[in-house]
Short mmCIF file of C-alpha atoms in Angstrom, two decimals:
data_model
loop_
_atom_site.label_atom_id
_atom_site.label_comp_id
_atom_site.label_asym_id
_atom_site.label_seq_id
_atom_site.Cartn_x
_atom_site.Cartn_y
_atom_site.Cartn_z
CA MET M 250 137.35 36.94 133.41
CA GLY M 251 138.09 38.06 136.67
CA ILE M 252 135.75 40.52 138.67
CA VAL M 253 133.66 43.65 137.32
CA ALA M 254 131.89 46.78 138.64
CA GLY M 255 129.05 48.56 137.76
CA LEU M 256 127.30 51.67 139.21
CA ASP M 257 124.38 52.77 139.15
CA SER M 258 124.06 56.52 139.29
CA SER M 259 120.55 57.10 140.76
CA PRO M 260 119.03 60.63 141.26
CA ASP M 261 119.36 60.90 144.58
CA PHE M 262 123.00 58.59 145.34
CA THR M 263 125.19 56.26 143.92
CA ARG M 264 125.49 51.88 144.45
CA ILE M 265 128.26 50.03 142.81
CA VAL M 266 128.29 46.74 143.20
CA VAL M 267 131.67 44.47 141.99
CA CYS M 268 130.51 41.13 140.61
CA ASP M 269 132.18 37.85 139.26
CA ALA M 270 132.37 38.38 135.60
CA ASP M 271 131.39 34.46 134.91
CA THR M 272 128.53 34.74 137.13
CA GLY M 273 127.26 37.82 137.99
CA ALA M 274 127.31 37.30 141.86
CA VAL M 275 127.94 40.41 144.39
CA LEU M 276 131.46 39.96 145.95
CA ARG M 277 131.32 44.12 147.81
CA GLN M 278 129.00 47.07 147.48
CA GLY M 279 128.84 50.72 147.97
CA TYR M 280 127.12 53.73 148.10
CA ALA M 281 126.56 56.78 148.75
CA PRO M 282 124.16 59.45 148.23
CA HIS M 283 124.61 62.59 146.01
CA PRO M 284 125.83 65.56 148.03
CA VAL M 285 122.38 67.71 146.89
CA GLU M 286 120.15 69.77 148.37
CA SER M 287 117.51 71.77 147.41
CA PRO M 288 117.33 76.28 148.29
CA ASP M 289 115.10 75.38 150.86
CA GLY M 290 116.51 71.66 151.66
CA THR M 291 113.50 69.77 151.01
CA ALA M 292 112.12 69.07 147.03
CA ARG M 293 114.55 67.91 145.25
CA PRO M 294 115.64 70.31 142.55
CA SER M 295 115.32 70.91 138.62
CA ASP M 296 119.48 72.00 138.50
CA VAL M 297 122.36 69.60 139.59
CA ASP M 298 126.36 70.39 139.45
CA PRO M 299 127.62 67.19 137.58
CA GLN M 300 129.71 67.61 140.03
CA ALA M 301 127.83 65.98 142.76
CA TRP M 302 128.67 62.69 140.90
CA LEU M 303 131.43 62.92 140.99
CA LEU M 304 131.43 63.37 144.78
CA SER M 305 128.82 60.37 145.75
CA LEU M 306 130.98 58.19 143.08
CA GLY M 307 133.92 58.65 144.92
CA GLU M 308 133.29 58.50 148.22
CA ALA M 309 130.84 55.36 147.47
CA ALA M 310 133.95 53.04 145.56
CA GLY M 311 135.97 54.52 148.46
CA GLY M 312 137.78 51.83 150.65
CA GLY M 313 139.38 49.98 148.06
CA LEU M 314 136.29 48.56 146.92
CA LEU M 315 137.12 48.83 143.53
CA GLU M 316 140.54 46.93 143.72
CA GLY M 317 141.55 43.91 140.88
CA VAL M 318 138.10 45.38 138.96
CA GLN M 319 138.68 44.87 135.47
CA ALA M 320 135.79 46.96 134.21
CA ILE M 321 133.43 48.77 134.65
CA GLY M 322 130.14 50.23 133.40
CA VAL M 323 127.82 52.99 133.80
CA SER M 324 124.24 53.62 135.20
CA ALA M 325 122.40 56.97 135.14
CA GLN M 326 119.25 58.78 135.73
CA GLN M 327 117.39 59.59 132.50
CA ASN M 328 116.28 62.12 131.50
CA ALA M 329 119.54 64.08 132.83
CA VAL M 330 120.46 66.65 129.99
CA VAL M 331 124.36 68.60 131.20
CA PRO M 332 125.17 70.94 128.23
CA LEU M 333 128.90 71.88 127.70
CA ASP M 334 130.67 73.97 125.74
CA ALA M 335 133.59 73.94 123.20
CA GLN M 336 135.54 73.80 125.66
CA GLY M 337 133.44 70.82 127.75
CA ASN M 338 132.45 72.92 130.90
CA THR M 339 128.80 72.87 131.32
CA VAL M 340 127.05 76.05 130.74
CA ARG M 341 124.46 75.98 133.50
CA PRO M 342 123.91 72.78 135.62
CA ALA M 343 122.15 69.97 134.76
CA MET M 344 118.38 69.47 134.18
CA VAL M 345 116.92 66.57 135.64
CA GLY M 346 113.98 65.30 136.74
CA GLY M 347 110.36 65.84 135.55
CA ASP M 348 111.34 69.31 135.46
CA LYS M 349 107.68 70.84 135.78
CA ARG M 350 108.28 74.23 134.31
CA ALA M 351 109.36 72.12 130.56
CA GLN M 352 105.65 71.09 130.12
CA VAL M 353 105.18 74.50 127.82
CA ALA M 354 107.94 73.62 126.13
CA ALA M 355 106.49 70.79 125.17
CA ALA M 356 103.53 71.29 124.42
CA ASP M 357 105.77 74.28 122.25
CA LEU M 358 107.28 70.91 119.86
CA ILE M 359 104.42 69.32 119.88
CA ASP M 360 102.86 71.78 117.75
CA ALA M 361 105.66 72.40 115.98
CA LEU M 362 106.59 68.97 114.20
CA GLY M 363 102.99 68.76 113.59
CA GLY M 364 101.24 67.27 115.71
CA ARG M 365 101.65 63.95 118.25
CA GLU M 366 101.33 61.89 115.11
CA ALA M 367 104.71 62.98 113.12
CA TRP M 368 107.08 63.30 116.86
CA ALA M 369 105.67 59.40 117.00
CA GLN M 370 106.80 58.77 112.98
CA ALA M 371 110.20 60.98 113.62
CA VAL M 372 111.24 59.37 117.38
CA GLY M 373 108.88 56.91 118.61
CA CYS M 374 107.55 59.12 121.78
CA VAL M 375 105.31 61.91 121.81
CA PRO M 376 107.72 64.91 123.90
CA GLN M 377 107.07 64.98 127.70
CA ALA M 378 108.33 67.39 130.20
CA ALA M 379 110.96 65.29 131.54
CA GLN M 380 112.73 64.49 128.07
CA PRO M 381 114.90 66.40 126.73
CA VAL M 382 114.37 67.63 123.15
CA THR M 383 111.30 69.25 125.69
CA LYS M 384 114.25 70.96 127.88
CA LEU M 385 116.25 72.01 125.25
CA ARG M 386 113.19 74.03 124.49
CA TRP M 387 113.15 75.06 127.35
CA LEU M 388 116.54 76.34 128.19
CA ALA M 389 115.96 78.02 123.96
CA LYS M 390 113.57 80.13 125.43
CA THR M 391 113.90 80.74 129.16
CA GLU M 392 118.06 81.14 129.40
CA PRO M 393 118.60 82.25 125.53
CA GLU M 394 122.36 82.90 126.17
CA ASN M 395 123.29 79.07 127.51
CA ALA M 396 121.40 78.05 124.33
CA VAL M 397 123.54 79.79 122.56
CA ARG M 398 126.31 78.82 124.39
CA ALA M 399 125.95 75.22 124.43
CA ALA M 400 127.50 73.31 121.82
CA VAL M 401 127.96 69.60 123.40
CA LEU M 402 124.71 67.87 125.06
CA MET M 403 125.31 64.68 127.46
CA GLN M 404 123.41 62.73 128.88
CA ALA M 405 124.65 61.34 132.99
CA HIS M 406 125.88 58.04 132.44
CA ASP M 407 127.01 60.26 129.23
CA TRP M 408 128.92 62.85 131.12
CA LEU M 409 130.03 60.56 133.88
CA VAL M 410 131.80 57.36 131.29
CA TRP M 411 133.88 60.68 129.84
CA GLN M 412 134.89 61.67 132.91
CA LEU M 413 136.35 57.68 133.82
CA LEU M 414 138.12 57.98 131.15
CA GLY M 415 139.67 61.45 131.36
CA ARG M 416 137.20 63.48 129.10
CA PRO M 417 138.84 62.40 125.94
CA VAL M 418 138.19 64.09 121.84
CA ARG M 419 135.50 61.14 121.51
CA ARG M 420 132.56 61.51 123.67
CA THR M 421 130.01 58.32 123.54
CA THR M 422 126.78 57.17 125.03
CA ASP M 423 124.57 53.61 123.82
CA ARG M 424 120.78 52.75 121.81
CA GLY M 425 119.05 53.21 125.33
CA GLY M 426 120.13 56.07 126.70
CA ALA M 427 119.64 57.56 123.50
CA SER M 428 116.47 56.26 122.24
CA GLY M 429 114.85 57.99 125.49
CA THR M 430 116.61 62.32 125.04
CA GLY M 431 113.18 62.78 122.15
CA TYR M 432 116.33 63.43 119.47
CA TRP M 433 117.38 60.07 118.48
CA SER M 434 115.01 56.51 116.68
CA ALA M 435 114.66 53.14 118.03
CA ALA M 436 113.47 52.54 114.55
CA THR M 437 116.32 53.67 112.50
CA GLY M 438 119.30 53.60 114.96
CA SER M 439 119.38 57.04 113.95
CA TYR M 440 119.84 61.02 115.77
CA ARG M 441 116.91 63.40 114.02
CA SER M 442 119.95 66.15 114.53
CA ASP M 443 116.57 68.66 112.72
CA LEU M 444 114.52 68.21 116.24
CA VAL M 445 118.16 69.54 118.26
CA GLU M 446 117.95 72.48 116.19
CA LEU M 447 114.09 72.77 116.54
CA ALA M 448 114.17 72.24 120.10
CA LEU M 449 117.46 74.54 121.25
CA GLY M 450 117.63 76.46 118.16
CA HIS M 451 120.76 75.45 116.56
CA GLN M 452 123.57 72.05 116.17
CA ALA M 453 124.80 70.44 118.82
CA MET M 454 127.16 68.21 118.73
CA LEU M 455 126.23 64.57 119.90
CA PRO M 456 127.73 61.17 121.66
CA GLU M 457 128.39 58.87 119.23
CA VAL M 458 125.98 55.87 119.97
CA ILE M 459 128.50 52.14 120.29
CA GLY M 460 126.53 48.62 120.24
CA PRO M 461 125.79 47.20 123.83
CA ALA M 462 129.27 45.08 123.76
CA GLU M 463 131.55 48.12 123.31
CA ALA M 464 133.68 49.48 124.74
CA ALA M 465 133.59 53.17 125.33
CA GLY M 466 137.20 53.64 126.23
CA THR M 467 140.34 52.32 128.61
CA THR M 468 141.99 54.70 131.47
CA PRO M 469 145.05 55.60 131.77
CA GLU M 470 145.32 53.24 134.08
CA GLY M 471 144.29 49.79 131.57
CA LEU M 472 140.76 49.76 133.44
CA LEU M 473 138.10 49.28 130.31
CA ILE M 474 134.91 50.98 130.46
CA SER M 475 131.60 49.98 128.32
CA ALA M 476 128.79 52.01 126.54
CA GLY M 477 126.89 52.79 129.82
CA THR M 478 122.78 53.04 129.52
CA GLY M 479 120.12 54.69 131.30
CA GLU M 480 118.87 52.62 134.97
CA THR M 481 115.43 51.78 132.72
CA MET M 482 118.22 49.97 130.11
CA ALA M 483 120.65 48.42 133.01
CA ALA M 484 117.79 47.47 135.65
CA ALA M 485 115.93 45.67 132.79
CA PHE M 486 119.15 44.12 131.77
CA GLY M 487 120.51 43.18 135.55
CA LEU M 488 117.16 41.34 135.86
CA GLY M 489 117.69 39.67 132.79
CA ILE M 490 114.49 39.89 130.73
CA GLY M 491 114.24 39.06 127.39
CA LEU M 492 110.98 37.69 124.41
CA GLY M 493 108.17 37.07 126.58
CA ASP M 494 108.88 39.06 129.27
CA ALA M 495 107.85 42.32 130.49
CA VAL M 496 108.27 44.41 133.83
CA VAL M 497 105.82 46.46 135.57
CA SER M 498 106.90 49.12 137.82
CA LEU M 499 104.91 50.19 140.83
CA GLY M 500 106.00 53.74 142.32
CA ALA M 501 104.11 56.76 142.40
CA SER M 502 102.89 55.92 139.02
CA GLY M 503 103.37 53.66 137.44
CA SER M 504 105.22 51.74 134.45
CA VAL M 505 105.00 48.69 132.38
CA MET M 506 108.23 47.65 130.27
CA ALA M 507 108.50 44.85 127.83
CA VAL M 508 111.59 42.96 125.36
CA HIS M 509 110.75 43.44 121.63
CA PRO M 510 112.47 42.73 118.68
CA GLU M 511 111.66 45.97 117.10
CA ALA M 512 110.26 48.83 117.62
CA LEU M 513 107.11 50.13 117.33
CA VAL M 514 105.47 53.25 116.19
CA ASP M 515 102.62 54.60 118.09
CA SER M 516 100.48 57.48 116.56
CA SER M 517 98.72 58.42 119.86
CA GLY M 518 102.01 58.94 122.06
CA MET M 519 101.09 56.30 124.33
CA ILE M 520 103.47 54.20 123.62
CA THR M 521 107.33 55.29 124.27
CA SER M 522 109.90 52.92 122.30
CA LEU M 523 113.15 52.34 123.62
CA ALA M 524 115.52 50.73 122.54
CA ASP M 525 117.45 48.22 125.67
CA ALA M 526 120.78 47.81 126.51
CA THR M 527 121.21 44.29 124.65
CA GLY M 528 120.35 45.34 120.18
CA MET M 529 116.37 44.47 121.28
CA HIS M 530 113.83 47.51 121.88
CA LEU M 531 111.92 48.48 125.46
CA PRO M 532 108.27 49.79 124.65
CA VAL M 533 107.70 51.42 127.20
CA VAL M 534 103.65 52.44 128.84
CA THR M 535 103.64 54.30 131.99
CA THR M 536 100.72 54.92 134.21
CA LEU M 537 100.24 58.16 135.82
CA ASN M 538 98.38 56.63 138.82
CA ALA M 539 100.11 53.86 140.71
CA VAL M 540 101.00 53.41 144.77
CA ARG M 541 100.01 56.88 144.80
CA THR M 542 96.42 55.27 144.54
CA LEU M 543 97.58 53.26 147.82
CA ARG M 544 98.45 56.34 149.29
CA GLY M 545 95.15 58.67 148.67
CA ALA M 546 93.20 55.23 149.80
CA ALA M 547 95.03 54.25 152.88
CA GLU M 548 94.27 58.25 154.07
CA LEU M 549 90.94 58.62 153.11
CA LEU M 550 90.57 55.27 154.83
CA GLY M 551 92.24 56.72 158.26
CA VAL M 552 94.91 53.56 157.49
CA ALA M 553 98.90 54.00 158.95
CA ASP M 554 100.70 53.22 155.76
CA LEU M 555 100.05 50.44 152.73
CA GLU M 556 100.33 47.35 154.88
CA GLY M 557 97.77 47.86 157.16
CA LEU M 558 96.06 48.99 153.91
CA SER M 559 96.90 45.24 152.37
CA ASP M 560 95.80 43.44 155.58
CA LEU M 561 92.55 45.47 155.18
CA ALA M 562 91.99 44.45 151.14
CA MET M 563 92.79 41.18 152.10
CA LYS M 564 89.45 40.50 154.14
CA SER M 565 87.47 41.81 151.20
CA THR M 566 86.99 39.27 148.34
CA PRO M 567 87.82 40.24 144.31
CA GLY M 568 85.26 41.97 142.90
CA SER M 569 85.72 44.03 145.70
CA HIS M 570 81.77 43.10 146.71
CA GLY M 571 80.87 45.49 143.15
CA LEU M 572 83.38 48.42 143.63
CA VAL M 573 85.40 49.49 141.10
CA LEU M 574 88.10 52.74 141.15
CA LEU M 575 88.91 54.06 138.58
CA PRO M 576 92.09 55.32 139.88
CA TYR M 577 92.36 58.82 137.89
CA LEU M 578 93.26 60.65 140.44
CA GLU M 579 95.78 62.93 138.85
CA GLY M 580 94.32 62.80 135.69
CA GLU M 581 95.56 60.06 133.24
CA ARG M 582 98.76 58.85 130.88
CA THR M 583 97.32 55.35 129.92
CA PRO M 584 94.45 56.05 128.41
CA GLN M 585 95.43 59.44 127.87
CA LEU M 586 93.03 61.76 129.78
CA PRO M 587 95.02 64.43 131.46
CA HIS M 588 92.29 66.51 132.46
CA THR M 589 89.26 63.75 134.57
CA ALA M 590 89.12 62.48 138.07
CA GLY M 591 88.90 58.79 139.70
CA MET M 592 86.01 57.50 139.87
CA LEU M 593 84.33 55.14 142.53
CA ALA M 594 81.71 53.44 140.85
CA GLY M 595 79.11 50.43 142.34
CA LEU M 596 78.19 51.49 145.70
CA ARG M 597 75.74 49.26 147.99
CA ARG M 598 75.20 49.01 151.01
CA GLU M 599 76.88 45.96 151.46
CA SER M 600 79.46 47.09 149.69
CA MET M 601 79.71 50.26 151.91
CA LYS M 602 83.18 48.53 154.36
CA PRO M 603 86.40 49.55 154.29
CA GLU M 604 87.80 46.36 152.97
CA HIS M 605 85.80 46.90 149.96
CA LEU M 606 87.77 50.15 148.87
CA ALA M 607 90.96 48.82 150.31
CA ARG M 608 90.32 46.01 148.09
CA ALA M 609 89.00 47.92 145.06
CA ALA M 610 92.22 50.52 145.11
CA PHE M 611 94.49 47.43 144.91
CA GLU M 612 92.15 46.19 142.08
CA GLY M 613 91.78 49.92 140.39
CA MET M 614 96.08 50.12 140.40
CA LEU M 615 96.85 46.51 138.78
CA CYS M 616 94.53 47.26 136.34
CA GLY M 617 95.40 50.47 134.78
CA LEU M 618 98.17 48.79 134.35
CA ALA M 619 97.27 45.21 132.88
CA ASP M 620 95.12 47.97 130.18
CA ALA M 621 99.45 49.57 129.90
CA LEU M 622 100.21 45.75 129.02
CA ASP M 623 96.67 45.47 126.97
CA VAL M 624 98.10 48.65 124.98
CA LEU M 625 101.49 47.05 124.59
CA ARG M 626 99.75 42.87 124.47
CA GLY M 627 97.76 44.38 121.41
CA ARG M 628 100.50 45.87 118.63
CA GLY M 629 101.59 42.59 119.00
CA VAL M 630 104.74 42.01 122.19
CA GLU M 631 104.32 38.86 124.24
CA VAL M 632 103.86 38.54 127.95
CA ARG M 633 104.71 35.23 129.31
CA ARG M 634 105.80 36.08 132.46
CA ILE M 635 105.41 39.84 134.05
CA PHE M 636 109.06 41.02 136.46
CA LEU M 637 107.28 43.06 139.78
CA LEU M 638 108.93 45.65 141.09
CA GLY M 639 108.68 48.21 143.76
CA ALA M 640 108.39 48.14 147.27
CA ALA M 641 104.29 47.55 147.04
CA ALA M 642 104.76 44.57 145.08
CA GLU M 643 105.75 42.99 148.60
CA LEU M 644 102.03 43.95 149.14
CA SER M 645 100.14 40.60 150.75
CA ALA M 646 97.38 42.54 148.51
CA VAL M 647 99.63 43.13 145.22
CA GLN M 648 100.63 39.53 145.31
CA ALA M 649 96.78 38.20 145.38
CA ALA M 650 95.20 40.12 143.17
CA ALA M 651 98.12 40.89 140.36
CA PRO M 652 98.44 36.89 138.97
CA MET M 653 94.86 36.55 138.04
CA LEU M 654 94.19 40.65 137.23
CA PHE M 655 97.61 40.36 134.70
CA GLY M 656 96.73 36.63 133.38
CA ALA M 657 100.75 35.73 133.24
CA GLN M 658 102.77 34.58 135.34
CA VAL M 659 104.35 36.94 138.52
CA VAL M 660 107.86 37.58 139.34
CA VAL M 661 108.12 39.39 142.19
CA PRO M 662 112.18 39.55 142.82
CA GLN M 663 113.82 40.03 146.01
CA PRO M 664 115.38 43.42 145.86
CA ALA M 665 118.58 44.69 144.76
CA ASP M 666 120.17 46.72 143.08
CA TYR M 667 119.50 45.86 139.65
CA GLY M 668 120.95 49.01 138.07
CA ALA M 669 123.70 48.26 138.80
CA ILE M 670 123.75 44.53 138.25
CA GLY M 671 122.59 45.27 134.76
CA ALA M 672 125.74 48.25 134.39
CA ALA M 673 128.47 45.21 136.10
CA ARG M 674 126.84 42.37 133.23
CA GLN M 675 127.29 44.91 130.33
CA ALA M 676 130.88 45.48 131.44
CA ALA M 677 131.33 41.58 131.38
CA TRP M 678 130.40 41.27 128.13
CA ALA M 679 132.00 44.14 127.14
CA LEU M 680 135.38 43.18 129.04
CA GLY M 681 134.50 38.80 127.28
CA VAL M 682 134.77 40.93 124.26
CA SER M 683 138.08 43.13 124.13
CA GLN M 684 139.63 39.48 125.53
CA GLY M 685 137.66 36.81 122.32
CA THR M 686 135.80 35.11 124.94
CA LEU M 687 132.47 36.59 124.43
CA ASP M 688 130.70 37.44 121.18
CA PRO M 689 129.16 41.14 120.74
CA ARG M 690 126.16 39.14 119.94
CA THR M 691 125.89 37.18 122.66
CA PRO M 692 125.56 38.35 126.68
CA PRO M 693 127.37 36.44 129.54
CA VAL M 694 124.93 34.47 131.19
CA TRP M 695 124.08 35.70 134.74
CA GLN M 696 122.45 33.57 138.46
CA GLY M 697 118.50 35.11 137.62
CA ALA M 698 117.88 37.35 140.23
CA ALA M 699 116.50 35.23 143.56
CA ALA M 700 112.49 35.55 143.16
CA GLN M 701 109.22 35.31 144.29
CA VAL M 702 106.85 33.12 141.86
CA LEU M 703 103.62 33.23 141.52
CA GLU M 704 100.37 31.70 139.76
CA PRO M 705 97.57 32.90 138.50
CA GLY M 706 96.17 29.10 138.24
CA GLU M 707 92.02 28.51 139.43
CA GLU M 708 92.01 32.10 139.86
CA LEU M 709 92.29 33.75 136.08
CA ALA M 710 88.22 33.22 135.74
CA VAL M 711 87.82 34.81 138.75
CA GLY M 712 90.33 37.90 137.53
CA GLN M 713 88.56 38.55 134.14
CA ALA M 714 86.04 39.45 135.82
CA VAL M 715 86.73 41.18 137.72
CA ARG M 716 88.66 43.01 134.83
CA GLN M 717 85.83 43.19 133.07
CA GLN M 718 83.85 44.81 136.04
CA PHE M 719 86.24 47.34 135.34
CA VAL M 720 86.29 47.73 131.84
CA SER M 721 82.86 47.95 131.46
CA VAL M 722 83.34 51.50 134.44
CA ARG M 723 86.33 52.37 132.48
CA GLU M 724 83.97 52.58 128.52
CA GLN M 725 80.39 53.69 130.10
CA THR M 726 82.68 56.78 131.76
CA HIS M 727 85.22 57.44 129.26
CA PRO M 728 83.79 55.23 125.64
CA GLY M 729 86.60 54.62 123.66
CA ALA M 730 89.25 55.60 125.62
CA PHE M 731 92.11 53.35 123.68
CA ARG M 732 90.91 53.63 120.41
CA ALA M 733 93.83 55.24 118.34
#
């Protein structure tokens, strides 16, 4: 079919990959940071002029990178809200990131609809500070004049697609992006405009949700632009995950997501019911404590970096000589224990060695993520294979413990721009459908990610014992934490 491009506009930079439309082989790449700084230059701001995304896109695409490209897909950071006035101009800078200033607004919204279960039933998730619906509530309470002027609501990938198409009258989004807003239901496939009004104080125009293989439009130059999607959905699509696959992402916090044929409604709020970029569903469970657990342990033990902590942990054995670390260092979301603290149990004279504490940090982090996996498994989500993402996935202590603790095959893909690759694959799909060479129900089959495959093997029984040790301490300390 030729060549296609995928661009991923993350919170900090734009990456572009140009791929062979038939095989997915990456032919060319581009990169540029966003020209964005906070006022003191130290932290990512919560408000960003979206023009910065276009500037870095232009820079990343320089040097003829897109020459010969027939279609482009767009992946972008999730939870970024771009409020526009009736003329299509930005009312204020885009509201991006975690945005802790909106925490009170989240609590207000939960109460206003009648509680967590009401939200779970309505849109498959309970408002969090980062979500667009919560940011709209914050805008209405804090900047009422801007809230009144907000006539159109877009997310980052919606806005970028719209700009690439020359700002047409028709504005579009996809199921994946819409499912993270807090005002679109993955279960019903429709917007809840009443929730927009509940948050913002009035109705606003929302982008049309188009299908995974549909094109958002064609540029005046004849370049096809696909639907686009959020970064999480694009990365899942770029990895090529399907039914039976889960992705465990190791950041400061952790997340577990899996492909499932139907939307899940979870009254506890632990599951966020997203849609993926293929027409399926992508339930996600988040833990607040993942790599931050390892960094805290490294600081406590005076170890310079996570590689050193991993080497130290490998001197211990599974079970850490009875040490169990409950890694709830900043409270926890899975289980719902927002005000709790971490705990170290099982201290005996023989276990009071640095290597055992180091091992307990890795096992505690991974057991917390295994708890999140069990939330999905408990709702009927099949998990046969687990993709492990993040820099920490390369650590030997993680790779040694993860298969036995997760009880499944673990795949550690080589680092790559999976969000951009997923966007390119979506572009190839839309291009093939437009040319009549691909089925709108079946995405193109691309070569899989190069990866290391780890099996639990004979260690499975050992891992189950370590999990049981962790669960026993968790239940003694927080009895019934996972009861609905």
